[in-house]
PDB file of C-alpha atoms in Angstrom:
ATOM      1  CA  MET A   1     125.869 -48.910 116.051  1.00 83.00           C
ATOM      2  CA  THR A   2     122.713 -47.766 114.268  1.00 95.00           C
ATOM      3  CA  PHE A   3     121.060 -44.556 115.430  1.00 98.00           C
ATOM      4  CA  VAL A   4     117.270 -44.316 115.579  1.00 98.00           C
ATOM      5  CA  PHE A   5     115.399 -41.228 114.359  1.00 97.00           C
ATOM      6  CA  CYS A   6     111.975 -40.372 115.767  1.00 97.00           C
ATOM      7  CA  PRO A   7     110.993 -36.769 114.886  1.00 97.00           C
ATOM      8  CA  PRO A   8     107.787 -35.812 116.748  1.00 96.00           C
ATOM      9  CA  LYS A   9     106.556 -33.678 113.826  1.00 95.00           C
ATOM     10  CA  GLU A  10     107.772 -32.362 110.497  1.00 95.00           C
ATOM     11  CA  LEU A  11     109.130 -28.824 110.636  1.00 96.00           C
ATOM     12  CA  PRO A  12     109.590 -26.585 107.594  1.00 96.00           C
ATOM     13  CA  ASP A  13     113.075 -25.447 106.710  1.00 95.00           C
ATOM     14  CA  LEU A  14     113.828 -21.746 107.056  1.00 96.00           C
ATOM     15  CA  LYS A  15     115.484 -19.456 104.540  1.00 94.00           C
ATOM     16  CA  SER A  16     118.455 -17.557 105.953  1.00 92.00           C
ATOM     17  CA  VAL A  17     119.674 -14.117 104.891  1.00 90.00           C
ATOM     18  CA  THR A  18     122.923 -12.385 105.818  1.00 87.00           C
ATOM     19  CA  ALA A  19     123.132  -8.655 106.503  1.00 84.00           C
ATOM     20  CA  PRO A  20     126.082  -6.566 105.228  1.00 82.00           C
ATOM     21  CA  ASP A  21     127.736  -6.741 108.662  1.00 75.00           C
ATOM     22  CA  GLY A  22     127.623 -10.548 108.585  1.00 75.00           C
ATOM     23  CA  THR A  23     124.646 -10.981 110.921  1.00 82.00           C
ATOM     24  CA  ARG A  24     122.507 -13.949 109.923  1.00 89.00           C
ATOM     25  CA  TYR A  25     118.715 -13.818 110.041  1.00 94.00           C
ATOM     26  CA  TYR A  26     116.140 -16.538 109.472  1.00 96.00           C
ATOM     27  CA  VAL A  27     112.754 -15.949 107.851  1.00 96.00           C
ATOM     28  CA  THR A  28     109.980 -17.910 109.603  1.00 96.00           C
ATOM     29  CA  PRO A  29     106.882 -19.400 107.926  1.00 95.00           C
ATOM     30  CA  ASP A  30     104.931 -16.319 109.129  1.00 94.00           C
ATOM     31  CA  GLY A  31     107.402 -13.993 107.442  1.00 94.00           C
ATOM     32  CA  ASP A  32     109.115 -12.815 110.633  1.00 94.00           C
ATOM     33  CA  LYS A  33     112.872 -12.158 110.388  1.00 94.00           C
ATOM     34  CA  PHE A  34     114.676 -13.288 113.532  1.00 95.00           C
ATOM     35  CA  PRO A  35     118.427 -13.084 114.263  1.00 94.00           C
ATOM     36  CA  SER A  36     120.325 -16.338 114.611  1.00 95.00           C
ATOM     37  CA  VAL A  37     120.956 -17.776 118.050  1.00 96.00           C
ATOM     38  CA  THR A  38     124.733 -17.715 117.525  1.00 92.00           C
ATOM     39  CA  THR A  39     124.589 -14.009 116.620  1.00 91.00           C
ATOM     40  CA  VAL A  40     122.643 -13.135 119.760  1.00 93.00           C
ATOM     41  CA  VAL A  41     124.530 -15.230 122.326  1.00 91.00           C
ATOM     42  CA  GLY A  42     127.885 -14.250 120.817  1.00 85.00           C
ATOM     43  CA  ALA A  43     127.275 -10.490 120.928  1.00 83.00           C
ATOM     44  CA  GLN A  44     128.998 -10.056 124.283  1.00 77.00           C
ATOM     45  CA  LYS A  45     132.216 -11.572 122.922  1.00 68.00           C
ATOM     46  CA  LYS A  46     132.307  -9.325 119.862  1.00 66.00           C
ATOM     47  CA  GLU A  47     134.476  -6.614 121.414  1.00 58.00           C
ATOM     48  CA  ALA A  48     136.962  -9.183 122.725  1.00 56.00           C
ATOM     49  CA  ILE A  49     137.252 -10.709 119.262  1.00 61.00           C
ATOM     50  CA  LEU A  50     137.799  -7.301 117.660  1.00 59.00           C
ATOM     51  CA  GLU A  51     140.499  -6.533 120.227  1.00 64.00           C
ATOM     52  CA  TRP A  52     142.206  -9.866 119.496  1.00 54.00           C
ATOM     53  CA  ARG A  53     142.152  -9.090 115.758  1.00 62.00           C
ATOM     54  CA  ARG A  54     143.751  -5.705 116.384  1.00 65.00           C
ATOM     55  CA  ARG A  55     146.408  -7.302 118.587  1.00 66.00           C
ATOM     56  CA  VAL A  56     147.493 -10.111 116.221  1.00 66.00           C
ATOM     57  CA  GLY A  57     146.804  -8.311 112.944  1.00 77.00           C
ATOM     58  CA  GLU A  58     144.214  -8.971 110.252  1.00 71.00           C
ATOM     59  CA  GLU A  59     146.329 -11.444 108.272  1.00 71.00           C
ATOM     60  CA  GLU A  60     147.073 -13.696 111.240  1.00 65.00           C
ATOM     61  CA  ALA A  61     143.508 -13.347 112.571  1.00 57.00           C
ATOM     62  CA  ASN A  62     142.078 -14.370 109.193  1.00 62.00           C
ATOM     63  CA  ARG A  63     144.427 -17.366 109.003  1.00 63.00           C
ATOM     64  CA  VAL A  64     143.491 -18.607 112.477  1.00 58.00           C
ATOM     65  CA  SER A  65     139.774 -17.976 111.885  1.00 64.00           C
ATOM     66  CA  ARG A  66     139.767 -19.812 108.556  1.00 68.00           C
ATOM     67  CA  ARG A  67     141.498 -22.833 110.077  1.00 65.00           C
ATOM     68  CA  ALA A  68     139.170 -22.943 113.079  1.00 65.00           C
ATOM     69  CA  THR A  69     136.067 -22.524 110.907  1.00 69.00           C
ATOM     70  CA  SER A  70     137.177 -25.215 108.479  1.00 72.00           C
ATOM     71  CA  ARG A  71     138.032 -27.653 111.256  1.00 75.00           C
ATOM     72  CA  GLY A  72     134.761 -26.979 113.082  1.00 78.00           C
ATOM     73  CA  THR A  73     132.721 -27.424 109.908  1.00 88.00           C
ATOM     74  CA  ASN A  74     134.479 -30.699 109.097  1.00 91.00           C
ATOM     75  CA  VAL A  75     133.961 -32.113 112.588  1.00 93.00           C
ATOM     76  CA  HIS A  76     130.286 -31.114 112.468  1.00 92.00           C
ATOM     77  CA  THR A  77     129.962 -32.808 109.085  1.00 94.00           C
ATOM     78  CA  LEU A  78     131.459 -36.008 110.461  1.00 95.00           C
ATOM     79  CA  CYS A  79     129.115 -35.929 113.473  1.00 96.00           C
ATOM     80  CA  GLU A  80     126.110 -35.386 111.227  1.00 96.00           C
ATOM     81  CA  ARG A  81     127.055 -38.219 108.872  1.00 96.00           C
ATOM     82  CA  TYR A  82     127.808 -40.573 111.755  1.00 96.00           C
ATOM     83  CA  LEU A  83     124.488 -39.932 113.497  1.00 97.00           C
ATOM     84  CA  ASN A  84     122.735 -40.271 110.115  1.00 96.00           C
ATOM     85  CA  ASN A  85     124.263 -43.763 109.797  1.00 96.00           C
ATOM     86  CA  GLU A  86     126.220 -42.616 106.720  1.00 95.00           C
ATOM     87  CA  PRO A  87     129.853 -43.202 105.662  1.00 91.00           C
ATOM     88  CA  SER A  88     132.263 -40.521 106.868  1.00 86.00           C
ATOM     89  CA  GLY A  89     133.636 -39.734 103.410  1.00 84.00           C
ATOM     90  CA  VAL A  90     136.948 -37.947 102.822  1.00 76.00           C
ATOM     91  CA  ILE A  91     137.808 -35.406 105.528  1.00 79.00           C
ATOM     92  CA  MET A  92     141.032 -33.671 106.582  1.00 78.00           C
ATOM     93  CA  PRO A  93     143.093 -35.765 109.065  1.00 84.00           C
ATOM     94  CA  ASP A  94     143.007 -33.202 111.899  1.00 83.00           C
ATOM     95  CA  ALA A  95     139.193 -33.082 111.824  1.00 89.00           C
ATOM     96  CA  LEU A  96     138.998 -36.888 111.639  1.00 92.00           C
ATOM     97  CA  GLU A  97     141.248 -37.212 114.688  1.00 93.00           C
ATOM     98  CA  MET A  98     139.087 -34.798 116.679  1.00 94.00           C
ATOM     99  CA  PHE A  99     135.920 -36.572 115.552  1.00 96.00           C
ATOM    100  CA  ASN A 100     137.307 -39.955 116.613  1.00 95.00           C
ATOM    101  CA  SER A 101     138.018 -38.524 120.062  1.00 97.00           C
ATOM    102  CA  ILE A 102     134.330 -37.688 120.624  1.00 97.00           C
ATOM    103  CA  LYS A 103     132.909 -40.806 118.950  1.00 97.00           C
ATOM    104  CA  PRO A 104     132.409 -42.658 122.277  1.00 98.00           C
ATOM    105  CA  LEU A 105     130.339 -39.696 123.490  1.00 98.00           C
ATOM    106  CA  LEU A 106     128.276 -39.680 120.296  1.00 98.00           C
ATOM    107  CA  ASN A 107     127.513 -43.349 120.954  1.00 98.00           C
ATOM    108  CA  ARG A 108     125.619 -42.240 124.077  1.00 98.00           C
ATOM    109  CA  ILE A 109     123.098 -40.431 121.814  1.00 98.00           C
ATOM    110  CA  ASN A 110     120.023 -42.160 120.392  1.00 97.00           C
ATOM    111  CA  ASN A 111     116.344 -41.719 119.599  1.00 98.00           C
ATOM    112  CA  ILE A 112     117.185 -38.562 117.674  1.00 98.00           C
ATOM    113  CA  HIS A 113     114.301 -36.133 117.201  1.00 98.00           C
ATOM    114  CA  TYR A 114     116.080 -33.567 115.005  1.00 98.00           C
ATOM    115  CA  GLN A 115     119.535 -33.009 113.596  1.00 97.00           C
ATOM    116  CA  GLU A 116     120.624 -29.858 111.735  1.00 96.00           C
ATOM    117  CA  VAL A 117     117.007 -28.684 111.654  1.00 97.00           C
ATOM    118  CA  ALA A 118     115.884 -25.054 111.790  1.00 97.00           C
ATOM    119  CA  LEU A 119     114.027 -24.023 114.967  1.00 98.00           C
ATOM    120  CA  TRP A 120     112.517 -20.659 115.871  1.00 98.00           C
ATOM    121  CA  SER A 121     110.634 -18.859 118.613  1.00 98.00           C
ATOM    122  CA  LYS A 122     108.121 -16.028 118.351  1.00 96.00           C
ATOM    123  CA  ARG A 123     108.345 -15.516 122.090  1.00 96.00           C
ATOM    124  CA  MET A 124     112.119 -14.996 122.097  1.00 96.00           C
ATOM    125  CA  GLN A 125     112.312 -13.686 118.514  1.00 95.00           C
ATOM    126  CA  LEU A 126     115.192 -16.038 117.749  1.00 96.00           C
ATOM    127  CA  ALA A 127     115.912 -18.723 115.184  1.00 97.00           C
ATOM    128  CA  GLY A 128     118.715 -21.104 114.342  1.00 97.00           C
ATOM    129  CA  ARG A 129     119.785 -24.556 113.230  1.00 97.00           C
ATOM    130  CA  VAL A 130     120.221 -27.020 116.078  1.00 97.00           C
ATOM    131  CA  ASP A 131     123.023 -29.580 116.048  1.00 97.00           C
ATOM    132  CA  CYS A 132     120.941 -32.322 117.654  1.00 98.00           C
ATOM    133  CA  ILE A 133     117.813 -32.903 119.715  1.00 98.00           C
ATOM    134  CA  GLY A 134     117.846 -36.441 121.032  1.00 98.00           C
ATOM    135  CA  GLU A 135     118.375 -38.661 124.036  1.00 98.00           C
ATOM    136  CA  PHE A 136     121.757 -38.617 125.761  1.00 98.00           C
ATOM    137  CA  ASP A 137     122.085 -41.505 128.193  1.00 98.00           C
ATOM    138  CA  GLY A 138     118.331 -41.925 127.791  1.00 98.00           C
ATOM    139  CA  VAL A 139     117.434 -38.305 128.668  1.00 98.00           C
ATOM    140  CA  LEU A 140     115.974 -35.980 126.026  1.00 98.00           C
ATOM    141  CA  SER A 141     118.576 -33.250 125.532  1.00 98.00           C
ATOM    142  CA  SER A 142     119.557 -30.210 123.505  1.00 98.00           C
ATOM    143  CA  ILE A 143     122.975 -31.282 122.199  1.00 98.00           C
ATOM    144  CA  ASP A 144     125.750 -29.176 120.681  1.00 97.00           C
ATOM    145  CA  PHE A 145     129.089 -30.167 119.147  1.00 97.00           C
ATOM    146  CA  LYS A 146     132.053 -27.810 119.474  1.00 96.00           C
ATOM    147  CA  THR A 147     135.770 -27.802 118.661  1.00 95.00           C
ATOM    148  CA  SER A 148     138.559 -26.018 120.511  1.00 93.00           C
ATOM    149  CA  LYS A 149     142.325 -25.557 120.429  1.00 90.00           C
ATOM    150  CA  LYS A 150     142.531 -25.685 124.221  1.00 92.00           C
ATOM    151  CA  ILE A 151     140.804 -27.020 127.326  1.00 95.00           C
ATOM    152  CA  LYS A 152     137.844 -24.874 128.394  1.00 95.00           C
ATOM    153  CA  SER A 153     135.986 -24.570 131.680  1.00 96.00           C
ATOM    154  CA  GLU A 154     132.273 -24.086 132.313  1.00 95.00           C
ATOM    155  CA  GLU A 155     132.953 -20.383 132.881  1.00 94.00           C
ATOM    156  CA  ASP A 156     134.531 -20.115 129.416  1.00 92.00           C
ATOM    157  CA  ILE A 157     131.492 -21.484 127.601  1.00 95.00           C
ATOM    158  CA  GLN A 158     128.445 -19.888 129.182  1.00 95.00           C
ATOM    159  CA  ASP A 159     127.346 -18.824 125.694  1.00 95.00           C
ATOM    160  CA  TYR A 160     127.283 -22.496 124.649  1.00 96.00           C
ATOM    161  CA  PHE A 161     124.802 -23.195 127.433  1.00 98.00           C
ATOM    162  CA  TRP A 162     122.703 -20.176 126.407  1.00 97.00           C
ATOM    163  CA  GLN A 163     122.713 -21.501 122.846  1.00 97.00           C
ATOM    164  CA  THR A 164     121.549 -24.999 123.796  1.00 98.00           C
ATOM    165  CA  THR A 165     118.979 -23.479 126.160  1.00 98.00           C
ATOM    166  CA  ALA A 166     117.580 -21.400 123.301  1.00 98.00           C
ATOM    167  CA  TYR A 167     117.159 -24.515 121.169  1.00 98.00           C
ATOM    168  CA  ALA A 168     115.540 -26.381 124.055  1.00 98.00           C
ATOM    169  CA  LEU A 169     112.988 -23.591 124.530  1.00 98.00           C
ATOM    170  CA  MET A 170     112.350 -23.280 120.771  1.00 98.00           C
ATOM    171  CA  TYR A 171     111.751 -27.012 120.572  1.00 98.00           C
ATOM    172  CA  GLU A 172     109.276 -26.853 123.444  1.00 98.00           C
ATOM    173  CA  GLU A 173     107.459 -23.909 121.843  1.00 98.00           C
ATOM    174  CA  LEU A 174     107.175 -25.708 118.484  1.00 98.00           C
ATOM    175  CA  VAL A 175     106.618 -29.291 119.639  1.00 97.00           C
ATOM    176  CA  GLY A 176     105.166 -28.966 123.134  1.00 97.00           C
ATOM    177  CA  ILE A 177     107.703 -31.217 124.847  1.00 97.00           C
ATOM    178  CA  PRO A 178     110.066 -29.734 127.462  1.00 98.00           C
ATOM    179  CA  ILE A 179     113.801 -30.447 127.338  1.00 98.00           C
ATOM    180  CA  ASN A 180     115.393 -30.370 130.767  1.00 98.00           C
ATOM    181  CA  GLN A 181     118.968 -31.336 129.880  1.00 98.00           C
ATOM    182  CA  LEU A 182     121.735 -29.592 127.935  1.00 98.00           C
ATOM    183  CA  VAL A 183     124.730 -31.482 126.543  1.00 98.00           C
ATOM    184  CA  VAL A 184     127.817 -29.821 125.071  1.00 98.00           C
ATOM    185  CA  ILE A 185     130.487 -32.071 123.561  1.00 98.00           C
ATOM    186  CA  VAL A 186     133.820 -30.363 122.842  1.00 97.00           C
ATOM    187  CA  ALA A 187     136.527 -31.954 120.695  1.00 96.00           C
ATOM    188  CA  VAL A 188     139.851 -30.470 121.833  1.00 95.00           C
ATOM    189  CA  GLU A 189     142.963 -30.461 119.657  1.00 92.00           C
ATOM    190  CA  ASN A 190     145.509 -33.015 120.942  1.00 92.00           C
ATOM    191  CA  GLU A 191     143.535 -33.490 124.171  1.00 95.00           C
ATOM    192  CA  LYS A 192     140.771 -35.668 125.534  1.00 96.00           C
ATOM    193  CA  PRO A 193     137.268 -34.392 124.705  1.00 97.00           C
ATOM    194  CA  LEU A 194     135.165 -32.419 127.139  1.00 98.00           C
ATOM    195  CA  LEU A 195     131.605 -33.265 128.146  1.00 98.00           C
ATOM    196  CA  PHE A 196     129.356 -30.753 129.872  1.00 98.00           C
ATOM    197  CA  ILE A 197     125.887 -31.743 131.102  1.00 98.00           C
ATOM    198  CA  GLN A 198     123.702 -28.989 132.543  1.00 98.00           C
ATOM    199  CA  LYS A 199     120.083 -28.329 133.448  1.00 98.00           C
ATOM    200  CA  THR A 200     118.122 -26.096 131.095  1.00 98.00           C
ATOM    201  CA  LYS A 201     116.493 -24.175 133.926  1.00 98.00           C
ATOM    202  CA  ASP A 202     119.903 -23.086 135.248  1.00 98.00           C
ATOM    203  CA  HIS A 203     120.686 -21.110 132.078  1.00 98.00           C
ATOM    204  CA  ILE A 204     117.397 -19.418 131.201  1.00 98.00           C
ATOM    205  CA  ASP A 205     118.344 -16.239 133.066  1.00 97.00           C
ATOM    206  CA  GLY A 206     121.668 -16.149 131.239  1.00 96.00           C
ATOM    207  CA  LEU A 207     119.929 -16.514 127.881  1.00 97.00           C
ATOM    208  CA  VAL A 208     117.454 -13.747 128.744  1.00 96.00           C
ATOM    209  CA  GLY A 209     120.370 -11.519 129.685  1.00 95.00           C
ATOM    210  CA  ALA A 210     122.122 -12.281 126.387  1.00 94.00           C
ATOM    211  CA  ILE A 211     118.970 -11.411 124.432  1.00 94.00           C
ATOM    212  CA  ARG A 212     118.583  -8.131 126.309  1.00 93.00           C
ATOM    213  CA  TYR A 213     122.235  -7.271 125.751  1.00 91.00           C
ATOM    214  CA  TYR A 214     121.927  -7.983 122.025  1.00 90.00           C
ATOM    215  CA  LYS A 215     118.804  -5.862 121.632  1.00 87.00           C
ATOM    216  CA  HIS A 216     120.425  -2.958 123.481  1.00 83.00           C
ATOM    217  CA  PHE A 217     123.687  -3.364 121.547  1.00 74.00           C
ATOM    218  CA  VAL A 218     121.921  -3.500 118.175  1.00 62.00           C
ATOM    219  CA  ASN A 219     119.473  -0.673 118.823  1.00 47.00           C
ATOM    220  CA  GLY A 220     122.103   1.526 120.408  1.00 47.00           C
ATOM    221  CA  ASN A 221     124.839   1.016 117.815  1.00 43.00           C
ATOM    222  CA  TYR A 222     123.507  -0.231 114.537  1.00 37.00           C
ATOM    223  CA  ASN A 223     119.938   1.086 114.430  1.00 36.00           C
ATOM    224  CA  ARG A 224     118.744  -2.166 112.928  1.00 41.00           C
ATOM    225  CA  VAL A 225     115.689  -4.315 113.588  1.00 35.00           C
TER     226      VAL A 225
END
């Protein structure tokens, strides 16, 4: 299968900077510095992650985190190369197995507008790099690729929907074309993949709530921007 690319307009890449606490910011063409989407939508899980690290210990937490990050990066790389009509290259076997599990779902994507492109929004004061904007089953969608060690439900991944909603709204702000569908593809270790298809409008309130939480959390605790 050969994937078709049809970007509606050329968008400039954005420089990213990382704060001492690990928060990533993107600098827009106007010079604004906006926090990354993943930082904002993940803020509500930060305490739970810190508690998990305290429970299992730093050494074990670092080991698990490194493995998950490496596997996720490798699967994303394989998805990107596949959709770019490029050879897969040499990748660790566990990531290749997970990628192969979601390949039939990737084959339902085409007419790709953007892949791994920086998007931003003055209105929301957010920025980030989207996995894919393209058609899924013929419907223009904000698409995200995830990996997981276990089966997850819709309730477990509300932040994924907020993330894809943010990219959909950024795209509309920059390009002028609305995206009404969200698609999250999850490769699960030793399990069948998960596919979640949602409506953008159903997750705007959740995204707004996540942004408000982040601003309160940052201003109240870190005294940053």
